[in-house]
Tab-separated table of C-alpha atoms and ligand atoms in Angstrom:
chain	number	residue	atom	x	y	z
A	813	MET	CA	-27.036	5.923	4.316
A	814	ALA	CA	-23.665	5.591	2.144
A	815	LEU	CA	-22.266	3.674	-0.898
A	816	ILE	CA	-18.636	2.853	-0.423
A	817	VAL	CA	-16.433	0.905	-2.026
A	818	GLN	CA	-14.099	-0.811	-0.656
A	819	LYS	CA	-10.283	-2.112	-2.779
A	820	TYR	CA	-8.678	-4.763	-0.078
A	821	GLY	CA	-4.864	-5.264	-1.614
A	822	GLY	CA	-3.185	-8.473	-1.459
A	823	THR	CA	-1.120	-8.207	1.878
A	824	SER	CA	-5.015	-7.980	3.771
A	825	VAL	CA	-5.732	-10.570	1.401
A	826	ALA	CA	-2.745	-12.501	1.910
A	827	ASP	CA	-4.188	-15.914	3.771
A	828	ILE	CA	-7.826	-17.285	5.098
A	829	ASP	CA	-7.308	-15.898	8.487
A	830	ARG	CA	-7.203	-12.023	6.975
A	831	ILE	CA	-9.913	-12.584	4.147
A	832	ARG	CA	-11.901	-13.204	7.321
A	833	SER	CA	-11.038	-10.398	9.398
A	834	VAL	CA	-11.818	-8.631	6.115
A	835	ALA	CA	-14.811	-10.289	5.777
A	836	GLU	CA	-15.849	-9.069	9.661
A	837	LYS	CA	-15.042	-5.786	8.355
A	838	VAL	CA	-17.690	-5.454	5.271
A	839	ILE	CA	-19.715	-6.584	7.131
A	840	ARG	CA	-20.498	-4.665	9.788
A	841	VAL	CA	-20.004	-1.688	6.897
A	842	HIS	CA	-23.044	-3.656	5.361
A	843	ASP	CA	-24.409	-4.039	8.648
A	844	ALA	CA	-25.267	-0.244	8.973
A	845	GLY	CA	-26.926	0.258	6.175
A	846	ASN	CA	-24.905	0.876	3.848
A	847	ASP	CA	-24.753	-0.526	-0.311
A	848	VAL	CA	-21.060	-1.777	0.157
A	849	VAL	CA	-18.975	-3.194	-3.429
A	850	VAL	CA	-15.517	-4.143	-2.450
A	851	VAL	CA	-12.657	-4.587	-4.925
A	852	LEU	CA	-9.780	-7.173	-4.359
A	853	SER	CA	-6.306	-7.773	-5.548
A	854	ALA	CA	-4.365	-11.160	-5.831
A	855	MET	CA	-2.868	-12.523	-1.722
A	856	ALA	CA	0.128	-11.332	-1.249
A	857	GLY	CA	3.190	-12.521	-4.310
A	858	VAL	CA	0.346	-14.273	-6.082
A	859	THR	CA	0.256	-11.830	-9.362
A	860	ASN	CA	4.589	-12.025	-8.898
A	861	ARG	CA	4.942	-15.379	-8.487
A	862	LEU	CA	2.528	-16.716	-11.840
A	863	ILE	CA	4.498	-13.581	-13.787
A	864	GLN	CA	7.741	-15.631	-12.831
A	865	MET	CA	6.509	-18.624	-14.159
A	866	ALA	CA	5.342	-17.586	-17.886
A	867	HIS	CA	9.214	-15.729	-17.506
A	868	GLU	CA	10.409	-19.735	-17.120
A	869	ILE	CA	8.677	-20.315	-19.876
A	870	THR	CA	10.426	-17.318	-21.874
A	871	GLY	CA	11.764	-14.403	-21.547
A	872	ASP	CA	8.777	-12.342	-23.709
A	873	PRO	CA	5.463	-13.918	-22.339
A	874	ASN	CA	3.019	-13.892	-24.590
A	875	SER	CA	0.654	-10.874	-23.676
A	876	ARG	CA	-2.553	-11.788	-24.282
A	877	GLU	CA	-1.802	-15.230	-22.384
A	878	LEU	CA	0.010	-13.347	-20.345
A	879	ASP	CA	-3.616	-11.398	-18.470
A	880	VAL	CA	-5.551	-14.373	-18.903
A	881	LEU	CA	-2.444	-15.300	-16.888
A	882	LEU	CA	-2.484	-12.741	-13.756
A	883	ALA	CA	-6.585	-11.740	-13.425
A	884	THR	CA	-6.348	-15.982	-11.541
A	885	GLY	CA	-4.900	-14.638	-8.683
A	886	GLU	CA	-7.888	-12.224	-8.307
A	887	GLN	CA	-10.178	-14.459	-9.860
A	888	THR	CA	-9.435	-16.691	-6.541
A	889	THR	CA	-10.024	-14.147	-4.057
A	890	VAL	CA	-12.905	-12.886	-4.874
A	891	SER	CA	-14.315	-16.191	-4.899
A	892	LEU	CA	-11.831	-17.187	-1.495
A	893	PHE	CA	-13.826	-13.652	-0.607
A	894	CYS	CA	-17.758	-15.031	-1.590
A	895	ILE	CA	-17.172	-17.870	-0.146
A	896	MET	CA	-16.495	-16.479	3.719
A	897	LEU	CA	-19.059	-13.310	3.617
A	898	GLU	CA	-21.818	-16.238	2.867
A	899	SER	CA	-20.210	-18.835	5.119
A	900	MET	CA	-20.799	-15.796	7.624
A	901	GLY	CA	-24.514	-15.349	6.036
A	902	CYS	CA	-23.758	-11.974	4.123
A	903	PRO	CA	-25.320	-12.388	0.687
A	904	ALA	CA	-22.125	-11.469	-1.354
A	905	ILE	CA	-21.435	-11.984	-5.491
A	906	SER	CA	-18.590	-12.666	-6.969
A	907	LEU	CA	-17.769	-10.329	-10.302
A	908	LEU	CA	-14.691	-10.996	-12.637
A	909	GLY	CA	-13.824	-7.741	-14.696
A	910	PHE	CA	-15.455	-8.689	-17.828
A	911	GLN	CA	-18.563	-9.284	-15.793
A	912	ALA	CA	-18.784	-6.544	-14.628
A	913	SER	CA	-18.749	-5.240	-17.618
A	914	ILE	CA	-15.184	-3.330	-16.166
A	915	MET	CA	-13.541	-2.621	-19.953
A	916	THR	CA	-10.972	-1.958	-21.687
A	917	ASN	CA	-8.157	-1.304	-24.989
A	918	THR	CA	-6.989	-3.995	-25.787
A	919	ALA	CA	-2.941	-2.644	-23.980
A	920	PHE	CA	-2.553	-6.697	-22.673
A	921	GLY	CA	-0.375	-5.841	-19.124
A	922	ARG	CA	-0.704	-2.080	-18.836
A	923	ALA	CA	-4.917	-1.611	-20.692
A	924	ARG	CA	-6.631	1.569	-19.287
A	925	ILE	CA	-10.232	1.795	-18.901
A	926	SER	CA	-13.137	3.438	-20.930
A	927	GLU	CA	-16.313	2.176	-19.575
A	928	ILE	CA	-17.853	0.649	-16.577
A	929	ASN	CA	-21.722	-0.924	-16.957
A	930	ALA	CA	-22.437	-0.008	-13.478
A	931	ASP	CA	-25.789	-1.840	-14.092
A	932	ARG	CA	-25.283	-5.292	-12.129
A	933	ILE	CA	-23.661	-4.096	-9.393
A	934	GLN	CA	-27.040	-2.281	-8.846
A	935	ASP	CA	-28.946	-4.833	-9.209
A	936	LEU	CA	-27.222	-7.134	-6.542
A	937	LEU	CA	-26.462	-3.464	-4.350
A	938	LYS	CA	-30.153	-3.560	-4.751
A	939	GLN	CA	-30.544	-6.665	-3.984
A	940	ARG	CA	-29.178	-5.533	-0.699
A	941	LYS	CA	-26.535	-7.765	-2.272
A	942	VAL	CA	-22.033	-6.659	-1.301
A	943	ALA	CA	-20.644	-6.984	-4.866
A	944	VAL	CA	-17.116	-7.990	-5.200
A	945	VAL	CA	-15.467	-7.686	-8.227
A	946	ALA	CA	-11.647	-8.538	-9.005
A	947	GLY	CA	-9.945	-5.287	-9.473
A	948	PHE	CA	-7.131	-5.053	-11.745
A	949	GLN	CA	-8.520	-6.441	-15.241
A	950	GLY	CA	-10.609	-5.594	-17.786
A	951	ARG	CA	-11.793	-7.379	-21.171
A	952	ASP	CA	-11.732	-5.142	-24.492
A	953	GLN	CA	-14.265	-5.210	-27.260
A	954	GLU	CA	-13.356	-8.317	-28.692
A	955	GLY	CA	-13.687	-10.052	-25.111
A	956	ASN	CA	-10.184	-10.697	-24.089
A	957	ILE	CA	-9.253	-10.394	-20.756
A	958	THR	CA	-6.333	-7.474	-20.212
A	959	THR	CA	-5.016	-6.295	-17.004
A	960	LEU	CA	-3.829	-2.738	-15.816
A	961	GLY	CA	-0.903	-2.566	-14.913
A	962	ARG	CA	0.980	-3.387	-11.467
A	963	GLY	CA	-1.024	-1.761	-9.162
A	964	GLY	CA	-4.404	-1.346	-11.236
A	965	SER	CA	-6.733	-2.985	-8.015
A	966	ASP	CA	-6.676	0.609	-7.054
A	967	THR	CA	-7.806	2.234	-10.614
A	968	SER	CA	-10.033	-0.453	-10.231
A	969	ALA	CA	-12.199	0.694	-7.459
A	970	VAL	CA	-12.115	3.879	-8.438
A	971	ALA	CA	-12.900	4.081	-11.150
A	972	ILE	CA	-16.166	2.033	-10.384
A	973	ALA	CA	-16.913	4.230	-7.352
A	974	ALA	CA	-16.585	7.093	-10.139
A	975	ALA	CA	-19.132	4.762	-12.197
A	976	LEU	CA	-21.401	4.236	-9.608
A	977	LYS	CA	-20.871	7.604	-7.796
A	978	ALA	CA	-20.611	6.654	-4.620
A	979	ASP	CA	-19.930	8.443	-1.728
A	980	MET	CA	-16.649	7.010	-0.794
A	981	CYS	CA	-13.634	5.208	-2.241
A	982	GLU	CA	-11.588	3.588	1.146
A	983	ILE	CA	-7.887	1.967	-0.175
A	984	TYR	CA	-7.184	0.070	2.505
A	985	THR	CA	-3.492	-1.144	2.538
A	986	ASP	CA	-1.061	-1.848	5.090
A	987	VAL	CA	0.260	0.850	5.890
A	988	ALA	CA	-2.108	3.709	8.146
A	989	GLY	CA	-2.265	6.185	5.210
A	990	VAL	CA	-0.659	8.349	2.974
A	991	TYR	CA	3.048	9.728	3.999
A	992	THR	CA	5.684	11.722	3.492
A	993	THR	CA	7.327	9.065	2.162
A	994	ASP	CA	7.618	5.593	2.204
A	995	PRO	CA	7.753	4.206	5.480
A	996	ASN	CA	8.570	1.333	4.929
A	997	LEU	CA	11.866	2.745	4.193
A	998	CYS	CA	12.358	6.081	6.647
A	999	ASP	CA	11.384	5.531	10.007
A	1000	LYS	CA	10.161	9.282	10.335
A	1001	ALA	CA	7.522	9.686	7.700
A	1002	ARG	CA	4.659	11.390	9.353
A	1003	LYS	CA	1.124	10.493	8.091
A	1004	LEU	CA	-0.382	13.093	5.812
A	1005	HIS	CA	-4.187	13.862	7.499
A	1006	ARG	CA	-5.422	15.424	3.172
A	1007	ILE	CA	-2.809	15.588	0.065
A	1008	SER	CA	-4.342	17.411	-3.217
A	1009	TYR	CA	-4.634	15.433	-5.901
A	1010	ASP	CA	-1.538	17.109	-7.741
A	1011	GLU	CA	0.452	16.281	-5.417
A	1012	MET	CA	-0.682	12.233	-4.962
A	1013	LEU	CA	-0.684	12.494	-9.004
A	1014	GLU	CA	3.052	13.234	-8.706
A	1015	MET	CA	3.670	11.053	-5.736
A	1016	ALA	CA	2.556	8.234	-7.608
A	1017	SER	CA	3.593	9.103	-10.509
A	1018	LEU	CA	7.849	9.443	-8.671
A	1019	GLY	CA	6.923	5.747	-7.641
A	1020	ALA	CA	4.860	6.152	-3.636
A	1021	LYS	CA	3.161	2.802	-5.206
A	1022	VAL	CA	0.705	3.302	-2.036
A	1023	LEU	CA	-1.787	4.354	-5.457
A	1024	GLN	CA	-1.559	3.345	-8.492
A	1025	ILE	CA	-1.294	6.533	-10.571
A	1026	ARG	CA	-4.742	5.850	-13.047
A	1027	ALA	CA	-6.727	5.753	-10.156
A	1028	VAL	CA	-5.435	9.385	-8.765
A	1029	GLU	CA	-6.396	10.687	-12.234
A	1030	PHE	CA	-9.519	8.985	-12.607
A	1031	ALA	CA	-10.295	11.146	-9.597
A	1032	LYS	CA	-9.497	14.067	-10.282
A	1033	LYS	CA	-11.054	14.193	-12.804
A	1034	PHE	CA	-14.785	12.743	-10.970
A	1035	GLY	CA	-14.539	13.947	-8.242
A	1036	VAL	CA	-14.175	10.148	-6.144
A	1037	PRO	CA	-14.260	11.235	-2.598
A	1038	LEU	CA	-11.237	8.670	-1.865
A	1039	GLN	CA	-9.471	7.961	1.211
A	1040	VAL	CA	-6.325	5.342	2.132
A	1041	ARG	CA	-6.147	3.425	5.118
A	1042	SER	CA	-4.990	1.191	6.636
A	1043	SER	CA	-7.023	-2.512	6.580
A	1044	PHE	CA	-5.159	-4.175	10.382
A	1045	THR	CA	-5.968	-0.356	12.544
A	1046	GLU	CA	-9.354	2.035	12.905
A	1047	GLU	CA	-6.992	4.128	12.506
A	1048	GLU	CA	-7.892	7.247	10.267
A	1049	GLY	CA	-6.513	7.959	7.417
A	1050	THR	CA	-5.645	10.319	4.555
A	1051	MET	CA	-8.022	12.072	2.219
A	1052	ILE	CA	-6.594	12.789	-1.395
A	1053	VAL	CA	-9.094	16.203	-2.017
A	1054	ASP	CA	-9.188	18.958	-3.943
A	1055	GLU	CA	-6.817	21.829	-3.598
A	1056	GLU	CA	-8.197	24.127	-0.824
A	1057	LYS	CA	-7.173	27.541	-0.135
A	1058	ASP	CA	-6.217	27.028	2.995
A	1059	MET	CA	-4.576	24.187	2.375
A	1060	GLU	CA	-0.869	24.399	3.852
A	1061	ARG	CA	1.187	25.241	1.071
A	1062	LEU	CA	4.822	23.175	2.251
A	1063	LEU	CA	7.758	24.036	0.450
A	1064	VAL	CA	8.999	19.850	-0.271
A	1065	SER	CA	5.006	17.944	1.196
A	1066	GLY	CA	6.338	14.367	0.434
A	1067	VAL	CA	9.443	12.453	-0.807
A	1068	ALA	CA	9.421	9.399	-3.420
A	1069	TYR	CA	11.878	6.707	-5.527
A	1070	SER	CA	11.578	4.348	-8.177
A	1071	ARG	CA	13.207	1.559	-8.533
A	1072	GLU	CA	11.571	0.669	-11.305
A	1073	GLU	CA	13.935	2.347	-14.051
A	1074	ALA	CA	16.633	2.230	-16.277
A	1075	ARG	CA	19.313	4.120	-18.150
A	1076	ILE	CA	20.617	4.254	-21.969
A	1077	THR	CA	22.857	5.892	-23.066
A	1078	VAL	CA	24.185	6.157	-26.835
A	1079	THR	CA	27.627	8.478	-27.537
A	1080	ASN	CA	28.715	9.872	-30.062
A	1081	VAL	CA	25.864	10.522	-32.124
A	1082	PRO	CA	25.881	12.550	-35.340
A	1083	ASP	CA	24.554	15.778	-34.591
A	1084	ARG	CA	22.079	17.043	-37.274
A	1085	PRO	CA	18.192	17.468	-37.566
A	1086	GLY	CA	16.225	13.939	-37.378
A	1087	ILE	CA	18.284	12.937	-35.497
A	1088	ALA	CA	16.368	12.674	-31.673
A	1089	SER	CA	13.710	10.935	-34.266
A	1090	ARG	CA	15.610	8.510	-34.985
A	1091	ILE	CA	16.300	7.205	-31.913
A	1092	PHE	CA	12.902	7.151	-29.836
A	1093	ALA	CA	10.411	7.103	-32.455
A	1094	PRO	CA	11.514	3.340	-32.704
A	1095	VAL	CA	10.865	3.013	-28.745
A	1096	ALA	CA	7.558	4.857	-28.773
A	1097	GLU	CA	6.037	2.326	-31.196
A	1098	ALA	CA	7.649	-1.005	-29.136
A	1099	GLY	CA	4.743	0.629	-26.530
A	1100	ILE	CA	8.199	1.826	-24.274
A	1101	VAL	CA	7.789	4.702	-21.965
A	1102	VAL	CA	10.878	7.290	-22.082
A	1103	ASP	CA	10.875	9.212	-18.674
A	1104	MET	CA	14.293	11.438	-18.621
A	1105	ILE	CA	15.658	12.424	-21.535
A	1106	ILE	CA	19.297	14.557	-21.739
A	1107	GLN	CA	21.120	15.895	-24.505
A	1108	ASN	CA	24.863	16.665	-24.427
A	1109	THR	CA	26.683	18.728	-27.721
A	1110	ARG	CA	30.202	17.855	-27.546
A	1111	LYS	CA	32.208	21.432	-29.678
A	1112	SER	CA	33.613	17.659	-31.777
A	1113	GLY	CA	29.461	18.326	-33.328
A	1114	LEU	CA	29.202	14.836	-31.742
A	1115	THR	CA	26.019	14.320	-28.867
A	1116	ASP	CA	25.214	12.374	-26.855
A	1117	VAL	CA	21.282	11.471	-25.923
A	1118	THR	CA	20.206	9.595	-22.449
A	1119	PHE	CA	16.843	8.971	-21.731
A	1120	THR	CA	15.268	6.504	-18.845
A	1121	VAL	CA	12.941	3.655	-19.355
A	1122	PRO	CA	11.364	1.544	-16.905
A	1123	LYS	CA	13.183	-1.815	-16.531
A	1124	ALA	CA	11.194	-3.611	-17.200
A	1125	ASP	CA	11.413	-2.513	-21.163
A	1126	TYR	CA	14.800	-2.567	-20.835
A	1127	GLN	CA	16.373	-5.522	-22.372
A	1128	LYS	CA	13.980	-4.505	-25.768
A	1129	ALA	CA	14.796	-0.920	-25.558
A	1130	MET	CA	18.521	-2.105	-25.808
A	1131	SER	CA	18.365	-3.933	-28.334
A	1132	ILE	CA	15.985	-1.422	-30.654
A	1133	GLN	CA	18.989	1.485	-29.648
A	1134	LYS	CA	21.025	-0.721	-30.286
A	1135	GLU	CA	20.007	-1.047	-34.434
A	1136	VAL	CA	18.969	2.464	-34.158
A	1137	ALA	CA	23.729	3.376	-33.331
A	1138	GLU	CA	24.708	1.508	-35.911
A	1139	SER	CA	21.795	3.196	-39.304
A	1140	ILE	CA	23.137	6.181	-37.413
A	1141	GLY	CA	26.619	6.540	-37.263
A	1142	ALA	CA	26.703	6.299	-33.145
A	1143	GLU	CA	29.156	4.926	-31.037
A	1144	GLU	CA	28.589	2.441	-29.083
A	1145	VAL	CA	25.326	1.996	-26.578
A	1146	LEU	CA	25.729	1.856	-22.732
A	1147	GLY	CA	23.500	1.123	-19.446
A	1148	ASP	CA	22.488	0.249	-16.481
A	1149	GLU	CA	20.106	-1.329	-14.910
A	1150	ASN	CA	21.446	-0.053	-11.143
A	1151	ILE	CA	19.984	3.358	-10.819
A	1152	ALA	CA	17.252	5.156	-9.242
A	1153	LYS	CA	14.981	8.732	-9.255
A	1154	VAL	CA	14.274	10.194	-6.130
A	1155	SER	CA	11.864	12.641	-6.148
A	1156	VAL	CA	10.842	15.917	-4.111
A	1157	ILE	CA	7.329	17.036	-4.096
A	1158	GLY	CA	5.245	19.479	-2.760
A	1159	VAL	CA	2.593	22.674	-4.768
A	1160	GLY	CA	4.542	25.441	-2.768
A	1161	MET	CA	7.552	24.719	-5.288
A	1162	ARG	CA	5.266	26.552	-7.298
A	1163	SER	CA	6.112	30.479	-5.940
A	1164	HIS	CA	9.543	29.345	-4.962
A	1165	SER	CA	13.172	29.020	-5.988
A	1166	GLY	CA	15.599	27.367	-4.770
A	1167	VAL	CA	14.155	23.669	-3.714
A	1168	ALA	CA	16.979	21.614	-6.662
A	1169	ALA	CA	19.447	23.782	-5.319
A	1170	GLN	CA	18.538	22.670	-1.836
A	1171	MET	CA	18.209	19.180	-3.055
A	1172	PHE	CA	21.674	19.008	-4.637
A	1173	THR	CA	23.558	19.863	-0.994
A	1174	ALA	CA	22.176	17.514	0.628
A	1175	LEU	CA	22.983	14.995	-1.594
A	1176	ALA	CA	26.436	16.118	-2.381
A	1177	GLU	CA	26.904	16.472	1.650
A	1178	GLU	CA	26.552	12.716	1.156
A	1179	ASN	CA	28.232	11.756	-1.308
A	1180	ILE	CA	25.596	10.884	-3.520
A	1181	ASN	CA	26.295	11.495	-6.607
A	1182	ILE	CA	23.721	12.963	-9.681
A	1183	ILE	CA	23.139	10.995	-13.042
A	1184	MET	CA	20.283	13.462	-14.478
A	1185	ILE	CA	17.962	16.282	-13.201
A	1186	SER	CA	14.169	16.925	-13.998
A	1187	THR	CA	12.627	19.559	-12.542
A	1188	SER	CA	8.985	20.690	-12.917
A	1189	GLU	CA	6.316	23.271	-11.718
A	1190	ILE	CA	5.936	20.817	-8.180
A	1191	LYS	CA	9.162	18.112	-8.819
A	1192	VAL	CA	12.557	17.673	-8.291
A	1193	SER	CA	13.716	14.533	-9.511
A	1194	CYS	CA	17.300	13.433	-9.658
A	1195	ILE	CA	19.256	9.954	-10.877
A	1196	ILE	CA	21.554	8.263	-8.036
A	1197	GLU	CA	23.103	5.492	-8.078
A	1198	GLU	CA	20.439	3.070	-6.883
A	1199	LYS	CA	22.818	2.178	-3.846
A	1200	ASP	CA	21.946	5.115	-2.465
A	1201	THR	CA	18.721	5.578	-2.666
A	1202	GLU	CA	17.245	4.878	0.823
A	1203	LEU	CA	20.368	7.803	2.158
A	1204	ALA	CA	18.519	9.666	-0.154
A	1205	VAL	CA	15.990	9.284	0.543
A	1206	ARG	CA	16.356	10.145	4.577
A	1207	VAL	CA	18.540	13.087	3.757
A	1208	LEU	CA	15.771	14.816	2.073
A	1209	HIS	CA	13.507	13.869	3.716
A	1210	SER	CA	14.991	15.395	7.092
A	1211	VAL	CA	16.735	19.022	4.947
A	1212	PHE	CA	12.982	19.319	3.830
A	1213	GLY	CA	11.361	19.313	7.598
A	1214	LEU	CA	9.158	16.135	6.650
A	1215	ASP	CA	11.049	14.250	10.076
A	1216	ALA	CA	8.142	13.200	12.163
A	1217	ALA	CA	9.121	14.563	16.174
A	1218	ALA	CA	11.183	12.034	18.186
B	2767	ADP	P1	-1.651	-3.000	-1.718
B	2767	ADP	O1	-0.846	-4.311	-2.376
B	2767	ADP	O2	-1.940	-2.654	-0.927
B	2767	ADP	O3	-1.901	-2.794	-3.115
B	2767	ADP	P2	1.058	-1.554	-1.886
B	2767	ADP	O4	2.258	-3.166	-2.125
B	2767	ADP	O5	0.552	-1.549	-4.100
B	2767	ADP	O6	-0.267	-2.240	-1.204
B	2767	ADP	O7	0.864	0.128	-1.854
B	2767	ADP	C1	1.637	0.336	-0.259
B	2767	ADP	C2	3.063	0.490	-0.513
B	2767	ADP	O8	3.002	1.556	-0.478
B	2767	ADP	C3	3.161	0.609	1.416
B	2767	ADP	O9	3.628	-0.611	1.969
B	2767	ADP	C4	4.605	1.083	1.518
B	2767	ADP	O10	5.347	0.360	1.105
B	2767	ADP	C5	4.059	2.162	-0.210
B	2767	ADP	N1	4.594	2.747	-0.010
B	2767	ADP	C6	5.518	3.981	-0.793
B	2767	ADP	N2	5.425	5.184	-0.381
B	2767	ADP	C7	4.249	5.450	0.150
B	2767	ADP	C8	4.154	6.932	0.889
B	2767	ADP	N3	5.033	8.214	0.525
B	2767	ADP	N4	3.071	6.145	1.871
B	2767	ADP	C9	2.837	5.365	2.577
B	2767	ADP	N5	3.629	4.282	1.610
B	2767	ADP	C10	3.835	3.951	0.744
B	2768	LIG	N1	-2.396	-8.033	-8.236
B	2768	LIG	C1	-1.910	-6.626	-8.811
B	2768	LIG	C2	-0.558	-6.351	-8.462
B	2768	LIG	O1	0.276	-6.697	-7.729
B	2768	LIG	C3	-3.048	-5.606	-8.931
B	2768	LIG	C4	-2.719	-5.398	-7.623
B	2768	LIG	O2	-2.321	-5.675	-6.322
B	2768	LIG	O3	-3.378	-4.245	-7.100
B	2768	LIG	O4	-0.132	-5.396	-9.063
B	2769	MG	MG1	-1.312	-1.685	-4.918
């Protein structure tokens, strides 16, 4: 008999009928003699609606209170789910993040899990109860409710699985696994049977929201057996595994995209030591994560500095830069929210050159303008205009030989 952690995303618990069919699934696994911990997201759309309501009051809602608000989404689903399980004769107890001792730091809205004391969950399992834990939330040292960032229920599930040394952590979602690219954008996407932690980390960090990046980091660090699969079918999903010697080392194994970034350019910056720090230190102090950076010094001795930030932090970053520009004598600050990042990922790139050039040629042939480029050992990313996202993803998917056979 096994200890299994199952996480169900928003679409899997979107209404009472879906909650019923997930409950039936859970009962089957529990009745077979397994210990089951269920981690749930809020019903599809609920987190967005709560955020929107807070923003109807102010553009910059208090971050502590926003987390109290957002945590209600998951509170709703765990209670409904336990009412459902109990009504079907299956003993179950819901636990909010703090009740499950999911301890985090105090970074509201993007808190990190520091520790989980799994005693309470273990007690429930010993009593043969299903433990139903609210995903996405925890508590800090002072007892404040915190949330883990969008998609954070994945991380809750993997962290709980690590704390319990579970035999398997299953992420149930609205697609049948991890694909070569988003199957909702590209109908030629292929389901992968296995993907390495490192490739999955890149895919997640470059926008493939099928798994939150922190979840993959946890799984890799603690060796949690992790699987992504559909909550609507019995189809085999995708296993996230250590890179194995016999693993097929495709040059490119996936294409990811993100529309979640915005670009900022500070023009005609005087070129002298310390300038980059003057530009980026205040951004970092505001807790804003900068992704790509380009700096071009011209013959005139003036520099343009361009960088990208999450769209959610765009307004804040723009106003910081306007002040910085004035204080360092730069000319102006330009911004663009209509950009996207497309990336190709593959561990095979470690030992091959030419992927970047092939990517640029493929985009050029479709007349897609590349605004920024960044590369690492196992990925190449380009910032392009947002309107070109879908075309770029499809073209790259096809050029790198990933299209499913017709
Ligand atoms: P959940 O609510 O279950 O957590 P998410 O919407 O967070 O679901 O994640 C699942 C979605 O991730 C899919 O519907 C799909 O559109 C998107 N996605 C993006 N890239 C990929 C990929 N490479 N493979 C599978 N799904 C992907
Ligand atoms: N409900 C949260 C969100 O929408 C967490 C999650 O679904 O994983 O981001
Ligand atoms: Mg998700």
